Coordinates of C-alpha atoms and ligand atoms in Angstrom, one line a residue:
M1 CA 3.1 -26.4 0.1
K2 CA 1.9 -24.5 -2.9
A3 CA 3.5 -21.1 -3.7
A4 CA 3.3 -18.6 -6.6
R5 CA 6.9 -17.8 -7.5
L6 CA 8.8 -15.5 -9.8
F7 CA 11.3 -17.6 -11.9
S8 CA 12.3 -14.9 -14.4
Y9 CA 11.6 -11.2 -15.0
D10 CA 8.9 -10.3 -17.6
K11 CA 7.3 -13.8 -17.2
P12 CA 4.1 -14.7 -15.3
L13 CA 4.4 -16.3 -11.9
K14 CA 4.4 -20.1 -11.6
V15 CA 2.4 -21.9 -9.0
V16 CA 4.7 -24.8 -7.8
D17 CA 5.3 -27.1 -4.8
V18 CA 8.0 -25.9 -2.4
E19 CA 9.2 -26.9 1.0
A20 CA 7.2 -25.0 3.7
P21 CA 9.3 -22.5 5.8
R22 CA 10.5 -23.5 9.3
I23 CA 11.3 -21.4 12.3
K24 CA 15.0 -20.6 12.2
N25 CA 15.3 -18.1 15.1
P26 CA 13.3 -18.0 18.3
S27 CA 11.6 -14.6 17.6
E28 CA 10.0 -15.9 14.3
V29 CA 6.4 -16.9 13.7
L30 CA 4.9 -19.0 11.0
V31 CA 1.6 -17.7 9.7
R32 CA -0.9 -19.8 7.8
V33 CA -1.8 -17.3 5.0
T34 CA -5.5 -17.1 4.3
G35 CA -5.5 -13.8 2.5
A36 CA -2.7 -12.2 0.3
G37 CA -3.3 -9.0 -1.5
V38 CA -2.1 -8.5 -5.1
C39 CA -0.3 -5.2 -5.5
H40 CA 1.0 -3.0 -8.4
T41 CA 4.4 -3.5 -6.9
D42 CA 4.1 -7.2 -7.8
L43 CA 3.7 -6.1 -11.4
H44 CA 6.7 -3.8 -11.1
I45 CA 8.8 -6.7 -9.6
E46 CA 7.8 -8.9 -12.6
E47 CA 8.8 -6.1 -14.9
G48 CA 12.2 -5.9 -13.2
V49 CA 11.7 -2.3 -12.0
W50 CA 13.2 -3.3 -8.6
R51 CA 16.0 -5.3 -10.1
E52 CA 18.7 -2.8 -9.1
K53 CA 16.9 -1.6 -5.9
V54 CA 16.9 -5.0 -4.1
Q55 CA 19.3 -7.9 -4.1
V56 CA 17.2 -11.1 -4.5
T57 CA 17.9 -14.4 -6.1
L58 CA 15.3 -15.9 -8.3
P59 CA 13.1 -17.9 -8.0
Y60 CA 11.3 -16.6 -5.0
T61 CA 7.7 -16.2 -3.7
L62 CA 6.0 -12.8 -4.1
G63 CA 3.2 -11.5 -1.9
H64 CA 3.7 -8.7 0.7
E65 CA 0.1 -8.0 1.9
N66 CA -0.6 -10.9 4.2
A67 CA -3.0 -12.0 6.8
G68 CA -3.9 -15.3 8.3
V69 CA -3.7 -17.4 11.4
V70 CA -0.6 -18.0 13.6
Q71 CA 0.5 -21.6 13.0
E72 CA 3.6 -21.8 15.0
V73 CA 5.7 -19.5 17.3
G74 CA 9.4 -19.6 18.1
D75 CA 10.6 -20.2 21.7
A76 CA 11.1 -16.5 22.5
V77 CA 7.7 -15.4 21.2
A78 CA 5.5 -14.4 24.2
S79 CA 2.8 -12.1 22.9
F80 CA 1.2 -14.3 20.3
K81 CA 0.0 -17.9 20.3
K82 CA -1.1 -20.5 17.8
G83 CA -4.6 -19.9 16.4
E84 CA -4.7 -16.1 16.7
K85 CA -5.9 -14.2 13.6
V86 CA -3.3 -11.6 12.5
I87 CA -2.4 -9.2 9.8
V88 CA 1.3 -9.0 9.0
H89 CA 3.3 -5.8 8.9
P90 CA 5.1 -6.0 5.6
V91 CA 8.6 -5.9 6.9
I92 CA 10.7 -7.8 9.4
T93 CA 12.7 -5.5 11.6
D94 CA 15.4 -6.0 14.2
G95 CA 13.9 -3.8 16.8
T96 CA 17.3 -2.5 18.1
C97 CA 18.4 0.1 15.6
R98 CA 17.6 3.7 16.1
P99 CA 14.8 3.9 13.4
C100 CA 13.1 0.9 15.1
R101 CA 13.4 2.5 18.5
I102 CA 11.7 5.6 17.3
G103 CA 9.0 3.5 15.6
E104 CA 10.0 4.0 12.0
D105 CA 9.9 0.3 10.9
M106 CA 10.3 1.1 7.2
H107 CA 13.7 2.8 7.9
C108 CA 15.1 -0.2 9.9
E109 CA 18.8 -0.7 9.2
N110 CA 18.4 -4.5 9.0
L111 CA 15.1 -4.7 7.1
V112 CA 13.8 -7.8 5.5
F113 CA 10.8 -7.4 3.1
P114 CA 9.1 -10.8 2.5
G115 CA 7.6 -10.8 -1.0
I116 CA 10.2 -8.3 -2.2
T117 CA 13.6 -9.4 -0.7
A118 CA 12.6 -12.8 0.7
D119 CA 9.9 -15.4 0.3
G120 CA 6.4 -13.8 0.7
G121 CA 2.8 -14.7 1.2
F122 CA 1.6 -16.1 -2.1
A123 CA 2.0 -19.4 -0.3
E124 CA 0.3 -21.5 2.3
V125 CA 2.8 -20.5 5.0
L126 CA 4.8 -17.3 5.6
R127 CA 7.7 -16.9 7.9
T128 CA 7.7 -13.5 9.7
S129 CA 8.6 -12.2 13.2
E130 CA 6.6 -11.5 16.4
R131 CA 7.3 -7.7 16.0
S132 CA 5.5 -7.7 12.6
L133 CA 2.1 -9.0 13.8
V134 CA -1.0 -7.1 14.6
R135 CA -4.1 -8.9 16.0
I136 CA -7.3 -8.5 13.9
H137 CA -9.7 -10.2 16.4
D138 CA -13.1 -10.7 14.7
L139 CA -12.0 -9.4 11.3
A140 CA -11.6 -12.0 8.4
P141 CA -8.0 -12.2 7.1
D142 CA -9.1 -12.4 3.4
D143 CA -11.1 -9.2 3.9
V144 CA -8.3 -7.1 5.5
A145 CA -5.1 -8.5 3.8
P146 CA -4.7 -5.5 1.5
L147 CA -4.6 -3.2 4.5
A148 CA -1.1 -4.6 5.3
D149 CA 0.3 -2.6 2.4
A150 CA -2.3 -0.7 0.3
G151 CA -4.2 0.4 3.4
L152 CA -1.0 1.1 5.4
T153 CA 0.5 3.2 2.7
A154 CA -2.8 5.1 2.4
I155 CA -3.0 5.9 6.1
R156 CA 0.6 7.2 6.3
A157 CA 0.0 9.5 3.3
V158 CA -3.4 10.6 4.7
K159 CA -1.8 11.4 8.1
K160 CA 0.8 13.5 6.4
A161 CA -2.0 15.3 4.5
A162 CA -4.1 15.7 7.6
S163 CA -1.2 17.4 9.5
R164 CA -0.8 20.0 6.7
T165 CA -4.5 20.9 6.2
T166 CA -7.3 22.4 8.2
S167 CA -11.1 22.4 7.9
G168 CA -12.1 23.5 4.4
S169 CA -8.6 22.8 2.8
H170 CA -8.6 21.1 -0.5
I171 CA -7.0 17.7 -0.9
V172 CA -6.7 16.0 -4.3
V173 CA -6.3 12.2 -4.5
M174 CA -4.9 11.1 -7.9
G175 CA -5.8 7.5 -8.7
V176 CA -8.8 5.6 -7.2
G177 CA -7.4 2.1 -7.3
G178 CA -6.5 -0.2 -4.4
L179 CA -4.9 2.6 -2.4
G180 CA -7.1 5.4 -3.5
H181 CA -10.4 3.9 -2.4
I182 CA -9.0 3.4 1.1
A183 CA -7.3 6.8 1.2
L184 CA -10.7 8.5 0.5
Q185 CA -12.3 6.7 3.4
L186 CA -9.4 7.7 5.7
L187 CA -9.5 11.3 4.6
R188 CA -13.2 11.4 5.5
C189 CA -12.6 10.2 9.0
M190 CA -9.2 12.0 9.7
T191 CA -9.8 15.4 8.1
N192 CA -12.5 18.0 7.5
A193 CA -11.0 18.9 4.1
V194 CA -12.8 19.1 0.8
I195 CA -11.8 15.9 -0.9
I196 CA -11.3 15.8 -4.7
A197 CA -10.6 12.5 -6.5
A198 CA -9.1 12.2 -9.9
D199 CA -9.0 9.2 -12.2
V200 CA -9.0 8.4 -15.9
A201 CA -11.8 5.8 -15.7
E202 CA -15.5 6.6 -15.3
S203 CA -16.1 3.5 -13.0
K204 CA -13.3 4.7 -10.7
L205 CA -14.9 8.1 -10.4
R206 CA -18.2 6.5 -9.4
L207 CA -16.3 4.4 -6.9
A208 CA -14.6 7.6 -5.5
E209 CA -18.0 9.1 -4.9
K210 CA -19.1 6.1 -3.0
M211 CA -15.9 6.1 -0.9
G212 CA -16.3 9.7 0.3
A213 CA -14.9 12.1 -2.4
H214 CA -16.8 15.4 -2.3
R215 CA -15.9 16.2 -5.9
V216 CA -14.5 14.0 -8.8
V217 CA -12.3 15.1 -11.7
D218 CA -12.0 13.2 -15.0
A219 CA -8.3 13.2 -15.4
R220 CA -8.6 12.7 -19.2
R221 CA -10.0 16.3 -19.5
D222 CA -7.5 18.9 -18.2
P223 CA -7.5 17.9 -14.5
V224 CA -5.5 21.0 -13.5
K225 CA -8.2 23.4 -14.9
Q226 CA -10.9 21.3 -13.2
V227 CA -9.1 21.5 -9.8
M228 CA -8.6 25.3 -10.3
D229 CA -12.3 25.7 -11.0
I230 CA -13.3 23.7 -7.9
T231 CA -10.9 25.7 -5.7
A232 CA -11.9 29.2 -7.2
N233 CA -8.4 29.4 -8.8
R234 CA -6.6 28.9 -5.5
G235 CA -5.3 25.4 -6.1
A236 CA -5.2 22.5 -3.7
D237 CA -3.4 22.5 -0.4
V238 CA -2.3 18.9 -0.7
V239 CA -2.1 16.5 -3.7
I240 CA -1.6 12.9 -2.9
D241 CA -0.3 11.2 -6.1
L242 CA -1.0 7.5 -5.9
V243 CA -0.1 7.0 -9.6
G244 CA 3.3 8.7 -9.8
N245 CA 3.8 8.8 -13.6
D246 CA 5.4 11.8 -15.4
L247 CA 2.0 13.3 -16.2
T248 CA 0.4 13.0 -12.8
L249 CA 3.5 14.3 -11.0
A250 CA 3.6 17.4 -13.3
N251 CA -0.1 18.0 -13.0
G252 CA 0.1 17.5 -9.2
M253 CA 2.6 20.4 -9.0
K254 CA 0.6 22.6 -11.3
M255 CA -2.6 22.2 -9.2
L256 CA -1.0 23.2 -5.9
H257 CA -1.8 26.4 -4.0
K258 CA 1.1 28.5 -2.6
G259 CA 2.6 26.6 0.4
G260 CA 1.0 23.4 -0.9
T261 CA 2.4 19.9 -0.6
L262 CA 2.7 17.2 -3.1
I263 CA 2.8 13.7 -1.4
I264 CA 4.3 11.1 -3.7
V265 CA 3.2 7.5 -3.2
G266 CA 2.9 6.0 -6.7
Y267 CA 6.1 5.5 -8.7
G268 CA 7.5 4.9 -12.1
G269 CA 7.8 8.5 -13.3
T270 CA 10.2 11.4 -12.7
L271 CA 9.3 14.7 -11.1
S272 CA 10.8 17.7 -12.9
V273 CA 10.3 21.1 -11.4
K274 CA 12.1 24.5 -11.5
A275 CA 13.8 25.5 -8.3
I276 CA 12.5 29.0 -8.7
D277 CA 8.9 27.8 -8.8
V278 CA 9.4 25.7 -5.6
I279 CA 10.9 28.8 -3.8
F280 CA 8.3 31.4 -5.0
S281 CA 5.4 29.2 -4.0
E282 CA 7.0 27.5 -1.0
F283 CA 6.0 24.1 -2.2
S284 CA 6.8 20.9 -0.3
V285 CA 7.4 17.6 -1.9
L286 CA 7.1 14.6 0.4
G287 CA 7.7 10.9 -0.2
S288 CA 5.6 8.4 1.7
L289 CA 6.8 4.8 2.1
V290 CA 4.3 2.2 3.3
G291 CA 3.8 2.8 7.1
N292 CA 5.0 1.8 10.5
W293 CA 3.6 -0.8 12.9
D294 CA 1.6 1.6 14.9
E295 CA -0.1 3.0 11.7
L296 CA -1.1 -0.6 10.9
R297 CA -2.5 -1.0 14.4
E298 CA -4.5 2.3 14.1
L299 CA -5.8 1.2 10.7
M300 CA -7.1 -2.1 12.2
E301 CA -8.8 -0.1 14.9
L302 CA -10.6 2.1 12.3
T303 CA -11.5 -1.1 10.3
R304 CA -13.0 -2.7 13.4
Q305 CA -15.0 0.5 14.0
G306 CA -16.4 0.1 10.5
K307 CA -14.8 3.3 9.2
V308 CA -12.7 1.6 6.5
R309 CA -13.5 -1.3 4.3
V310 CA -11.6 -2.7 1.4
I311 CA -13.3 -3.7 -1.8
T312 CA -11.8 -7.1 -2.8
Q313 CA -11.9 -9.4 -5.7
K314 CA -11.0 -12.8 -4.3
G315 CA -9.4 -15.7 -6.1
K316 CA -7.4 -18.9 -5.6
L317 CA -3.6 -18.9 -5.6
D318 CA -3.8 -20.4 -9.2
E319 CA -5.6 -17.3 -10.3
V320 CA -2.8 -14.9 -9.3
N321 CA -1.7 -14.2 -12.9
D322 CA -5.2 -13.4 -14.0
I323 CA -5.5 -10.9 -11.2
L324 CA -2.1 -9.4 -12.1
E325 CA -3.3 -9.1 -15.7
Q326 CA -6.5 -7.3 -14.7
L327 CA -4.4 -5.0 -12.5
K328 CA -2.2 -4.2 -15.5
K329 CA -5.2 -3.4 -17.7
G330 CA -6.8 -1.3 -14.9
T331 CA -10.0 -3.4 -15.0
L332 CA -9.8 -4.5 -11.4
E333 CA -12.2 -2.7 -9.0
G334 CA -10.6 -2.4 -5.5
R335 CA -7.9 -4.9 -4.6
G336 CA -7.3 -8.5 -5.7
V337 CA -6.8 -11.0 -2.9
V338 CA -5.6 -14.6 -3.4
I339 CA -6.5 -17.3 -0.8
P340 CA -3.6 -19.8 -0.7
Ligands
LIG1 ZN1 15.7 -1.8 13.0

């Protein structure tokens, strides 16, 4: 089968012929991938940012936002059968450790992350497990694939924001890219907050308005002052930072109201803050890592109800490097999806 693989860091992926995966243990499932989202994390992997975080031998196949059709199931798989359309939760979990038993899939003590620590979905066939699958029924795999990670990460952060706000609270979303445009739609259906979107590109601000932002802030022009103006100098109750560079993290802290929460989702930068400021204003800083299986199930339900849609730019597997390049330049609107 064809797969887009990373052979060395700082080089584009190569589309090559590899042996298709086979079922090795009875709880595994093979999914014929018909939609694989392209993520900023794929760029970070290429750049070697994750080199020390994960142990992986090159070459391997990237792609961790996958959807498709069940092609084959292991002998112990009872809840899915061949031909069903599914979205794939991005990690394979053991189901027996404590984090798994309380539903926190991302904290599994024996986690495998296809596309990051094992072969992923930029390929015709992906090996995963029964526990990772969520049915998508009448939805199209290539339309929903980015929800497996971009959407799932957005819903978890939005649920954290929703639990810390009330009607009329102010929530700022920094970055209106693949995650941001989904987060805005989710904030509209899960909160009654005033939603403020910030980005550095005019086209992204127009997108934010279409996706549900009540107010937009051009982040090139003193975004802290603009948020203060919108909130009558109170500041925001929650800032969701989907960018996570030094500047957005620093600005995020500065635009918080007392008792406010900074939720960090994007990464690459370092948050630097004085302890005294955190104490005096009782700020909270939360990390938010992808999402659990039930959050993916909930997201699929909202998608089927028509409350969430992903804007996608679709291409063939061979076009994966072009899509990554556009993502790097910031010219991609919504999310890139390859159809292997
Ligand atoms: Zn586990």
